[in-house]
Coordinates of C-alpha atoms in Angstrom, one line a residue:
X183 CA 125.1 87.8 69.8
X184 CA 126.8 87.8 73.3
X185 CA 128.3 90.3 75.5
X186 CA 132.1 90.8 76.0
X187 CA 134.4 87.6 76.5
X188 CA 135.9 88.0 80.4
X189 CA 139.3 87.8 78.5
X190 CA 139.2 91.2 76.8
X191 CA 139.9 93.9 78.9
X192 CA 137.5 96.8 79.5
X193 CA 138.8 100.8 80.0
X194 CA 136.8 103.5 81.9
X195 CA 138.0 107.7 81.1
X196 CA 137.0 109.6 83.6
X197 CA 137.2 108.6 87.2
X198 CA 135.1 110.6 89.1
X199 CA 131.9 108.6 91.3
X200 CA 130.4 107.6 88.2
X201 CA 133.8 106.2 86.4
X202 CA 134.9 104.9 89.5
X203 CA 131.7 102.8 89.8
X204 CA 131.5 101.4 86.5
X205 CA 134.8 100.2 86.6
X206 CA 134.0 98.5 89.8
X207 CA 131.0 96.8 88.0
X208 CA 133.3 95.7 85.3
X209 CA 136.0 94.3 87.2
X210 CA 134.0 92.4 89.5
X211 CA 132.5 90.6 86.7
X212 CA 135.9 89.6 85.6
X213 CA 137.1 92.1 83.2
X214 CA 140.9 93.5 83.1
X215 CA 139.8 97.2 84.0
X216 CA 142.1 100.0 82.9
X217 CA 141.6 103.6 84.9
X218 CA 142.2 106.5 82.5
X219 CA 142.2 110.5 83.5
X220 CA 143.8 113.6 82.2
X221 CA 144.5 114.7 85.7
X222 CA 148.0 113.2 86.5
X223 CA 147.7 111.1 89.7
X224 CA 143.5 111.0 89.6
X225 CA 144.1 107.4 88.0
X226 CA 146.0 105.7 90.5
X227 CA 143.6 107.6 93.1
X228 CA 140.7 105.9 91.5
X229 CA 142.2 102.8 92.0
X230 CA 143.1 102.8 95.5
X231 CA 139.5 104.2 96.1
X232 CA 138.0 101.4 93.9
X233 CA 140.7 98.5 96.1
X234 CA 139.3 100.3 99.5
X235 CA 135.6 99.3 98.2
X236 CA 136.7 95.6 97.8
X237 CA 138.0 95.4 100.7
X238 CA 134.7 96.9 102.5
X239 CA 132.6 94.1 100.2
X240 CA 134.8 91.5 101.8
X241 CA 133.9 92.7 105.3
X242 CA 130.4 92.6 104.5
X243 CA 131.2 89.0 103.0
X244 CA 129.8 90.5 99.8
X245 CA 133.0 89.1 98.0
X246 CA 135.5 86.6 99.1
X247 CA 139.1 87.0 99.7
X248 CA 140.6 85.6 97.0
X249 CA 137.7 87.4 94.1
X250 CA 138.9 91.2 96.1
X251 CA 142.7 89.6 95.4
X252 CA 142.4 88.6 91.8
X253 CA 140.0 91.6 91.0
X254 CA 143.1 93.8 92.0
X255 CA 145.1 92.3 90.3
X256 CA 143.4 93.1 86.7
X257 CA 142.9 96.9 87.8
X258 CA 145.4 99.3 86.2
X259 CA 146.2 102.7 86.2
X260 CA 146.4 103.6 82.9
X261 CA 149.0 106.9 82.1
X262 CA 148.6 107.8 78.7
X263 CA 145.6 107.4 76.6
X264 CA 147.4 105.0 74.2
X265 CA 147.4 102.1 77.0
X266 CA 144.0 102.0 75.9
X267 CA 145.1 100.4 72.4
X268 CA 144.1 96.7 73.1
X269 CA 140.9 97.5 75.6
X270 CA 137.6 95.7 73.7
X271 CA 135.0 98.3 75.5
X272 CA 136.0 101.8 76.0
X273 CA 133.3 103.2 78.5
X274 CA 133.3 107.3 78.8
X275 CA 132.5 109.2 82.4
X276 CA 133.9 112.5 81.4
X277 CA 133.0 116.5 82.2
X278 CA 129.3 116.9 80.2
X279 CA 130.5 118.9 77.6
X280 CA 130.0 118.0 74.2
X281 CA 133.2 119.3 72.5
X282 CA 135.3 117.3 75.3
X283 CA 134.2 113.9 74.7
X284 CA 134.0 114.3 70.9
X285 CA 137.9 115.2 71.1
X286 CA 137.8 112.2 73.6
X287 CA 136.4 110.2 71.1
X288 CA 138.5 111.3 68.6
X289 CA 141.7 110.3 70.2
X290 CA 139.9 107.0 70.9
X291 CA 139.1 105.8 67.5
X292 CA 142.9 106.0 66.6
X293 CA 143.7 103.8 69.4
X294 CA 141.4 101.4 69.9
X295 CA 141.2 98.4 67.0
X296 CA 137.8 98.6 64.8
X297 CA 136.1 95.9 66.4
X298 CA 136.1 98.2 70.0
X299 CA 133.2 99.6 71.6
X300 CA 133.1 103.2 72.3
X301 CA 130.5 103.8 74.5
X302 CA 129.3 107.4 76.6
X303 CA 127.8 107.6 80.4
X304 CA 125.9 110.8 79.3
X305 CA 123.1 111.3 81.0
X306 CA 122.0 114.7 79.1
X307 CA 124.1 114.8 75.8
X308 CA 122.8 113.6 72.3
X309 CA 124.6 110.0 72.0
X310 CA 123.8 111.0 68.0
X311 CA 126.1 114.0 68.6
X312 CA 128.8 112.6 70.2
X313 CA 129.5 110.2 67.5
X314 CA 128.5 112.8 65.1
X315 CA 132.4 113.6 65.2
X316 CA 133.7 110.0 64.6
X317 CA 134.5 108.0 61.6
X318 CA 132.8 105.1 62.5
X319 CA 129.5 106.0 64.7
X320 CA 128.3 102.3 63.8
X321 CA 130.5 101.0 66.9
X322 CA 129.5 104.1 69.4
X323 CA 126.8 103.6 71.9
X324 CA 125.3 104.9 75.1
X325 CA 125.9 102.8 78.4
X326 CA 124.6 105.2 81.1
X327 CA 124.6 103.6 84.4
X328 CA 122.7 105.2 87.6
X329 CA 124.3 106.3 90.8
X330 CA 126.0 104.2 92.7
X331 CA 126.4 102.1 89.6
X332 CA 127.5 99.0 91.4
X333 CA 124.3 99.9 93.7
X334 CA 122.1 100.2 91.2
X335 CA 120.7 97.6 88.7
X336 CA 119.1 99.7 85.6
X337 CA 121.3 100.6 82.8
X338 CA 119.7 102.1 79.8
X339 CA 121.9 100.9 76.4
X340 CA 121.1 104.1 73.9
X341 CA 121.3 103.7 70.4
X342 CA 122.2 106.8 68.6
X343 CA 121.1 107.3 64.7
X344 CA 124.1 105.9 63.4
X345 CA 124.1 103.0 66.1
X346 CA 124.9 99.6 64.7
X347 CA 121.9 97.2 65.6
X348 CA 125.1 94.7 66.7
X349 CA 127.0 97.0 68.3
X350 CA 123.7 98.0 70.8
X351 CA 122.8 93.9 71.4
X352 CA 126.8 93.9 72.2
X353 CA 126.3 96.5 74.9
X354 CA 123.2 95.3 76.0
X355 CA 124.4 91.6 76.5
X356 CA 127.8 92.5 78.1
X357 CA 125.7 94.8 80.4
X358 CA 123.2 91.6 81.7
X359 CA 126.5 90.0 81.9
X360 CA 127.7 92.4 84.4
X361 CA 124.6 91.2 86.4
X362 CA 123.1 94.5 85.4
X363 CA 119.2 95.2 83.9
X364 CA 119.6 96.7 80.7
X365 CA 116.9 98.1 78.6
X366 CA 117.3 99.7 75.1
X367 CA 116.2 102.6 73.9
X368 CA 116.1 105.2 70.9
X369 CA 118.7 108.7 71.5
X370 CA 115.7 111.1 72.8
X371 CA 116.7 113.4 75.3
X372 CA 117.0 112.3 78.9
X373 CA 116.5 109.1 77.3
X374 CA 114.0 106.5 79.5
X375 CA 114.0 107.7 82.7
X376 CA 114.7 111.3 83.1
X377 CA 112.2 112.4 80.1
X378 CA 109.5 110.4 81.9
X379 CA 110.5 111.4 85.5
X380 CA 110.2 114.7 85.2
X381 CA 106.3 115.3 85.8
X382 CA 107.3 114.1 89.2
X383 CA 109.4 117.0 90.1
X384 CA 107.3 119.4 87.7
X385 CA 104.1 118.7 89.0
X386 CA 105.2 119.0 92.9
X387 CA 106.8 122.0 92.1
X388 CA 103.5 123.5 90.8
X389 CA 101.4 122.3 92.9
X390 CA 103.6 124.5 95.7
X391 CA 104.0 127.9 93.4
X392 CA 100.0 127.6 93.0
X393 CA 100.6 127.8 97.1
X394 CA 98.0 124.8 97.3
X395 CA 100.5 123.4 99.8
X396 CA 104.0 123.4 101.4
X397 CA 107.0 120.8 100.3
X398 CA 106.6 119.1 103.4
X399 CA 102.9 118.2 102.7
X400 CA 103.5 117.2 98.8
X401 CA 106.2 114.9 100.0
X402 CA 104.3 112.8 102.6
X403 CA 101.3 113.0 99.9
X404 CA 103.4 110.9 97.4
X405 CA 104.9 108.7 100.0
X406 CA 102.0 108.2 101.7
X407 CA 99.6 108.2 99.6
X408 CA 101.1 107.4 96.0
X409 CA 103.6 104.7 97.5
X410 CA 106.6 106.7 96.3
X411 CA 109.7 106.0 98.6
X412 CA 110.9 110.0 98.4
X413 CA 109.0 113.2 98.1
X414 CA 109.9 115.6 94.9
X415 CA 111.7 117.9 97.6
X416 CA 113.3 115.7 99.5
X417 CA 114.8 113.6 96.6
X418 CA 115.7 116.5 94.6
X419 CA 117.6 118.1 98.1
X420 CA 119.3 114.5 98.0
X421 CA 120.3 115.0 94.3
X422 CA 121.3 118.8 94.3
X423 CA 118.9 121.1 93.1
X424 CA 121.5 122.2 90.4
X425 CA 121.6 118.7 89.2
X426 CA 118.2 117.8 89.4
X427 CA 117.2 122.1 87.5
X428 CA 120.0 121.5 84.8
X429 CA 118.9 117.7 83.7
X430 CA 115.3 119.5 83.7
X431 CA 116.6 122.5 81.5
X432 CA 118.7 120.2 79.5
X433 CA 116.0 117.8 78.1
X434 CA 113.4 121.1 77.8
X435 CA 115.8 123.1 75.6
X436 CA 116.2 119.6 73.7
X437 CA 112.7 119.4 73.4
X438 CA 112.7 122.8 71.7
X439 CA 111.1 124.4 74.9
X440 CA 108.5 121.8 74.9
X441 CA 105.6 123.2 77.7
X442 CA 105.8 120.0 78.8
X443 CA 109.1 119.8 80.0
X444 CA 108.9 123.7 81.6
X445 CA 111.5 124.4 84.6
X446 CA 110.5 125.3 87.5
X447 CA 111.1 128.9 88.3
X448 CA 110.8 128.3 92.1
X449 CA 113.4 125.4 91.9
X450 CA 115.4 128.4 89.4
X451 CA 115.6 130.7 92.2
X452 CA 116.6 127.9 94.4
X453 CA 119.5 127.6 92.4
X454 CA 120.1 131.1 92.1
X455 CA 120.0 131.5 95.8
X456 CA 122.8 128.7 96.2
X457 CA 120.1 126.7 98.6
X458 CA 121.4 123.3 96.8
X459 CA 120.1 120.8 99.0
X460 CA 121.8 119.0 101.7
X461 CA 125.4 118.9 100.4
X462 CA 125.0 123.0 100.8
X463 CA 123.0 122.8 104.2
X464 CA 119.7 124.1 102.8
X465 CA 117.6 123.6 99.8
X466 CA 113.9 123.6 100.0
X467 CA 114.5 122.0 103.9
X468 CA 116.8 123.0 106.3
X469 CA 119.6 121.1 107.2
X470 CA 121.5 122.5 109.5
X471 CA 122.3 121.3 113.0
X472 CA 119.2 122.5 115.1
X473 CA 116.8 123.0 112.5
X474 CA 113.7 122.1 113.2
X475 CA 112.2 119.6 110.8
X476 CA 109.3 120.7 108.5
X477 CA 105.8 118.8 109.1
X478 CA 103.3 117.9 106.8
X479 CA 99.8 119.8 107.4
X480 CA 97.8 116.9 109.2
X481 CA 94.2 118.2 110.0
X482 CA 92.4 117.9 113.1
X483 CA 90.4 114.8 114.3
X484 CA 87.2 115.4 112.8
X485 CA 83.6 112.7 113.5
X486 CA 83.3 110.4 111.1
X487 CA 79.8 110.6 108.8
X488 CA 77.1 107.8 109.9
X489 CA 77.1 106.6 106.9
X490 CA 77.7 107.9 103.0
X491 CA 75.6 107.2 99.7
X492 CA 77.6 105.8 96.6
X493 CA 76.4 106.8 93.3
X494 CA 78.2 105.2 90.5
X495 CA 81.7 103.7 90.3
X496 CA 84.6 104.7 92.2
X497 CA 86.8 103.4 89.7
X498 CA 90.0 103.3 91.2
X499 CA 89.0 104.2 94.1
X500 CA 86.2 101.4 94.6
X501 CA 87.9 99.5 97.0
X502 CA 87.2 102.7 99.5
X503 CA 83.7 101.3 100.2
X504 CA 84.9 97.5 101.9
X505 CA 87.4 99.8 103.9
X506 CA 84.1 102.2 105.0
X507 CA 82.0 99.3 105.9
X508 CA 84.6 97.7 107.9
X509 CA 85.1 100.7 109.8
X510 CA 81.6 100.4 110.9
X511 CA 79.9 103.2 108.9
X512 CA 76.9 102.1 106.7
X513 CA 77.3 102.5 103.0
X514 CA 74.4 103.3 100.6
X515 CA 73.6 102.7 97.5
X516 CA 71.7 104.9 95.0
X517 CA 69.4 103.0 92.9
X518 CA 69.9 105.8 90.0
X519 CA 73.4 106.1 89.0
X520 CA 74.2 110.1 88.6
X521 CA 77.9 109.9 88.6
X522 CA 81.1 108.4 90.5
X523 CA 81.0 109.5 93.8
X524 CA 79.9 109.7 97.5
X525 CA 77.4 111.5 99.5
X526 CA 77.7 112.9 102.9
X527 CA 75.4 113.0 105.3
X528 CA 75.5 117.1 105.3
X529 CA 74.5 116.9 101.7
X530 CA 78.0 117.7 99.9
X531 CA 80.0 115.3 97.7
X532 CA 83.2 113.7 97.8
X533 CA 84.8 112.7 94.7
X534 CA 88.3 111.3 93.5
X535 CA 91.0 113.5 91.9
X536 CA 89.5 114.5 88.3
X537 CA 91.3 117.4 87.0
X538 CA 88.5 119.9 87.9
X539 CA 88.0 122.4 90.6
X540 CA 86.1 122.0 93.8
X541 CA 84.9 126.1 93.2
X542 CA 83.2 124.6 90.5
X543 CA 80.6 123.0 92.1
X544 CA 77.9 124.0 94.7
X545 CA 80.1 121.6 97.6
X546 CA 82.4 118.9 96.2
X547 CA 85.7 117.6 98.3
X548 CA 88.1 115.8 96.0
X549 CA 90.3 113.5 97.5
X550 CA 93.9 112.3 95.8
X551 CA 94.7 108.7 94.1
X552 CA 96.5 106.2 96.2
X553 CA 98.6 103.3 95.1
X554 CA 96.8 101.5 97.6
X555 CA 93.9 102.5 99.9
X556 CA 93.9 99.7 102.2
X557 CA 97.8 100.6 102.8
X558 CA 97.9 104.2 102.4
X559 CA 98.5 106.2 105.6
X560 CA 97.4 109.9 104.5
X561 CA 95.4 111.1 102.2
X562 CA 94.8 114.9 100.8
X563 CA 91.9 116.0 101.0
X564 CA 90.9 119.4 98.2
X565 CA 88.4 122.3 99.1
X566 CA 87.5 125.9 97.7
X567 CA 86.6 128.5 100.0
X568 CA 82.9 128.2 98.9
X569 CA 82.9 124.4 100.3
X570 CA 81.1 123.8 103.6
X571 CA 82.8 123.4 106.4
X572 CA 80.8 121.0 107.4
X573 CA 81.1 118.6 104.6
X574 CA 85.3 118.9 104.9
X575 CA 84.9 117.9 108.4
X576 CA 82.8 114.7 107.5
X577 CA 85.1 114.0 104.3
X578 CA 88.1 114.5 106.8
X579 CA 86.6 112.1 109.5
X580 CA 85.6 109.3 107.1
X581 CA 89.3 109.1 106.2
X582 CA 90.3 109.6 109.6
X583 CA 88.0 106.6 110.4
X584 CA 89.6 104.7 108.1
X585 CA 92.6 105.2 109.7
X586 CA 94.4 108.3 107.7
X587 CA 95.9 111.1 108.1
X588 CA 94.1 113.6 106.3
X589 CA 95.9 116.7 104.6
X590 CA 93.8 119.3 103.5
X591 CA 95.4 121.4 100.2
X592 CA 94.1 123.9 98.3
X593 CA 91.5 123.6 95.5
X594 CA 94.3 122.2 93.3
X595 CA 92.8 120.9 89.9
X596 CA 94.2 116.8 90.2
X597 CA 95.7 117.4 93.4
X598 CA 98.9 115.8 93.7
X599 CA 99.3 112.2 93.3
X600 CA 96.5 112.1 90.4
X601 CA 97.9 114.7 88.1
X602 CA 101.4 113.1 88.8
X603 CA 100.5 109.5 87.8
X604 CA 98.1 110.9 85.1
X605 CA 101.2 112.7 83.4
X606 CA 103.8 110.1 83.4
X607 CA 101.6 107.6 82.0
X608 CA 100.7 109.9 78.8
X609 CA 104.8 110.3 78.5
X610 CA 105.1 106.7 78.6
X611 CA 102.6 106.4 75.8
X612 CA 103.8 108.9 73.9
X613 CA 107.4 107.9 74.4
X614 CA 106.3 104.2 73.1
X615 CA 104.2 106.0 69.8
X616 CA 107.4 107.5 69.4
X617 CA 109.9 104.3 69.1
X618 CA 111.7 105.1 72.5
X619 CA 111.3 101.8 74.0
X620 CA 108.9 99.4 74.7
X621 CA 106.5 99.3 77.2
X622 CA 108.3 96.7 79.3
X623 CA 111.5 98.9 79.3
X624 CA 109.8 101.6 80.2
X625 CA 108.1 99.7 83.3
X626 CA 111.6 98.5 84.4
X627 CA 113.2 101.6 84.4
X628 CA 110.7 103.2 85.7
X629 CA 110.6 100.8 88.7
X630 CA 114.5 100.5 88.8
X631 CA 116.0 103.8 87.5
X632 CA 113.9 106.0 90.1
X633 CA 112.2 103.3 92.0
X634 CA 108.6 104.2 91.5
X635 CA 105.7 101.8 93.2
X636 CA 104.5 100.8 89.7
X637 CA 106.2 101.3 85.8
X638 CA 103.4 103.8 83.9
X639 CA 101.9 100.8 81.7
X640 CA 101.6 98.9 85.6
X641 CA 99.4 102.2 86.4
X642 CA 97.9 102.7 83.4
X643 CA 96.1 98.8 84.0
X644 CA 95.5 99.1 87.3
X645 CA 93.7 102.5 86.6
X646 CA 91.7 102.0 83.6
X647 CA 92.2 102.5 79.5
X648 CA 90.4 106.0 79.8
X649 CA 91.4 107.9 83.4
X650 CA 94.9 109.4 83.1
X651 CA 93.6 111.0 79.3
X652 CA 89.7 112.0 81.2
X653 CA 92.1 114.0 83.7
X654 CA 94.5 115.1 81.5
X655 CA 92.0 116.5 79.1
X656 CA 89.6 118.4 82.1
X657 CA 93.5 119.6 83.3
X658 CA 94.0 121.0 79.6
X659 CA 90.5 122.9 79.9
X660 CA 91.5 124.8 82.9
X661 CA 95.4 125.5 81.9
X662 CA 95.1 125.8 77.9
X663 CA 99.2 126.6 77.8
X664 CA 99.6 122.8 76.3
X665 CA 100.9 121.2 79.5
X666 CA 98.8 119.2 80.1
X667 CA 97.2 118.3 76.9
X668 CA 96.8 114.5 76.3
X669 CA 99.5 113.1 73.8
X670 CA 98.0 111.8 70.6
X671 CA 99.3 108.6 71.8
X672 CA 97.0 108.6 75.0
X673 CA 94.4 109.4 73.3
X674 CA 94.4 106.7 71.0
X675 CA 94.8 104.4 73.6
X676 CA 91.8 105.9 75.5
X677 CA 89.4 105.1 72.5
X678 CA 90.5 102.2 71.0
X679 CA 88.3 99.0 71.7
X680 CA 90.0 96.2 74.1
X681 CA 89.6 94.1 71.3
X682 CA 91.8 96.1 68.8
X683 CA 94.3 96.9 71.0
X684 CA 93.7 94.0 73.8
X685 CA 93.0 95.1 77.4
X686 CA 96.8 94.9 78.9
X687 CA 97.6 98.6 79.0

């Protein structure tokens, strides 16, 4: 089955960024568009809005002359809802309120002919409730598009229960038609991305209220370090606290108050406090003119070790030891293999991210996972107040040799990066176990939706069949409340043989 023919014409309700943005993505593909809003006027505003962005494309010679001209030409401003009558898609970018569009929707289904999609931008309703109120849920599917939609490429096509296998490959073709990347998935709330996203903003978040460092630190650790392009804080500052705290709250309560999916109370307060993020002048920066901008903790320049002993295998972080020896300092190797870690000169260890504490051991430094140590510019560093201070400051010059900065946080049980990585990748299993999506839609919209460094299946490879499930299981020891126990889903994946389930993930 294909998508839409360019001949039938496409209608967007609701004309706020979001409608405004899909319509642009429609028309510029060649559809008649048709605005639609209950505000009188708001239509014809879109549209002018929508004209001004054509004409910016042109400028940019992102579109010729003559495509802005004819594109303009097939935009309308629709008055009543019955203009709507001969429209073959009908996409929805209404308030989020569940009552509206199922009145919406309502209205629609009497206008539109049978063979019409009706399809809904939400980004935190049930798609299964929405149709719940229609005659003919067969024909109703999810089409939500990310901000700026003709920005960005992902668009996740969400079958509700009732969803007609040929109405979702409709959607999904007329989508890649629209020079979009679509990927399917199963109604679950926040859908593909925001269910699996959230241990990024949920595990920064608690890494601060256990005050094992400031935002400013956590957000150059997972830039850094973890190769993320934004910070928790600072993305969730871009994207308004209040947004980010009610999709959070939204796909919890969905979850029936799943531990996993817990709110932060810090990012609560935020909320309460009306610190929103940069469109209110604060959030958890200051952005007001003359603030001072916050700096991550970078430690002080410490002498490297002369050399370190390796016992075991780094695992992920093995390719540590060409970077020490081309820094010049002599790597040793310990005939008896006792574990996976180094040894300092001083006599302490220094081990990577495992979801224990440093305080448990006689004088252990953890340091944090990197996407990439040969490219990584910072690293975190984790001590107790029992750990020499000798051994930090040759665990913080051996980085510092290696050409890091080196923050030092608290004794943080997977640090920041680890426990991260380590939680989206047992949500991407279980989200697979669970008939969400595949694992190659979850790697693209992982990669596109929220642009991470690597989808969780690309992580879960690189890292090895048994590490996030190892970390999340020594995390579940030390915080029994259920967030972070391993997924039955991980931990299937974690025992089961290469050859039964093949080595690829």
């Amino acid at each position: 089955m294909t998508g839409l023919d360019l001949s039938s014409p496409v209608a967007v309700v609701g004309t706020g960024t979001m409608g405004q943005g899909i319509a642009q993505v429609a028309l510029v593909a060649g559809h008649a568009v048709l605005l639609y809003d209950a505000a009188p006027g708001r239509a014809r505003e879109a549209a002018d809005a929508i004209g001004a962005r054509l004409d910016r494309l042109v400028e940019k010679d992102r579109l010729t002359a003559a495509d802005r001209d004819a594109a303009r030409s097939r935009l309308v401003a629709a008055e009543q809802l019955t203009d709507l009558a001969d429209c073959t898609l009908v996409v929805e970018a209404v308030l989020e309120r569940l009552d509206v569009k199922q009145q919406l929707f309502r209205e629609l289904e009497d206008i539109v002919g049978e063979d019409s999609l009706l399809a809904t931008n939400t980004s935190s309703l049930s798609v299964t409730a929405i149709a719940g109120a229609l005659r003919h849920p067969g024909r109703f599917v999810g089409l939500h598009f990310f901000n700026p939609a003709p920005l960005l490429p992902l668009v996740e096509v969400v079958s509700g229960f009732a969803t007609d296998v040929s109405s979702a490959t409709r959607a999904y073709e007329t989508a890649r038609a629209w020079g979009k990347t679509p990927v399917a998935c199963a109604d679950t709330p926040g859908f593909i991305v925001n269910r699996i996203a959230r241990p990024f903003y949920a595990e920064a978040f608690a890494v601060h209220e256990a005050q094992g460092a400031e935002p400013a630190t956590i957000d150059a650790v997972l830039r850094e370090c973890g190769g993320f392009k934004m910070g928790a804080f600072e993305l969730t500052d871009l994207i308004g606290q209040d947004v980010n705290e009610s999709v959070t709250h939204s796909v919890w309560q969905a979850f029936f108050q799943d531990v996993r999916f817990t709110p932060s109370l810090a990012q609560q307060r935020l909320v309460e406090s009306g610190r929103l993020g940069r469109k209110s002048g604060r959030g958890w920066y200051d952005y007001t003119d003359g603030a001072e901008r916050d700096e991550p903790h970078t430690a002080e320049r410490a002498q490297a070790p002369a050399y370190v002993v390796v016992e075991g295998d780094l695992g992920p972080a093995s390719e540590l030891l060409a970077l020490i020896r081309e820094a010049g300092i002599q790597v040793r190797e310990d005939e008896e293999d006792h574990g996976t870690r180094l040894v300092l000169p001083s006599g302490g260890q220094l081990a990577l991210a495992d979801g224990q504490t440093s305080v448990e051991f006689r004088d252990v430094v953890y340091f944090d996972l990197a996407l990439d140590y040969r490219k990584a510019t910072r690293i975190a560093l984790s001590a107790s107040q029992d750990t020499s201070q000798q051994t930090l400051a040759e665990a913080t010059g051996l980085f510092q040799a290696l050409g890091k900065d080196v923050s030092v946080i608290g004794d943080v049980p997977g640090m920041i990066v680890a426990r991260t990585v380590a939680r989206i990748v047992d949500l991407a299993h279980d989200a697979v176990a669970k008939g969400v999506a595949t694992k190659e839609d979850i790697d693209t919209a992982m990669r596109l939706g929220v642009n991470y460094p690597l989808g969780p299946f690309e992580w879960s490879r690189r890292l090895g069949r048994n590490w996030a499930y190892a970390l999340l299981d020594d995390l579940h020891l030390r915080d029994p409340s259920g967030r972070y126990a391993p997924s039955l889903a991980l931990y299937r994946h974690a025992y089961a043989s290469d050859k039964r389930e093949g080595s690829t993930s």
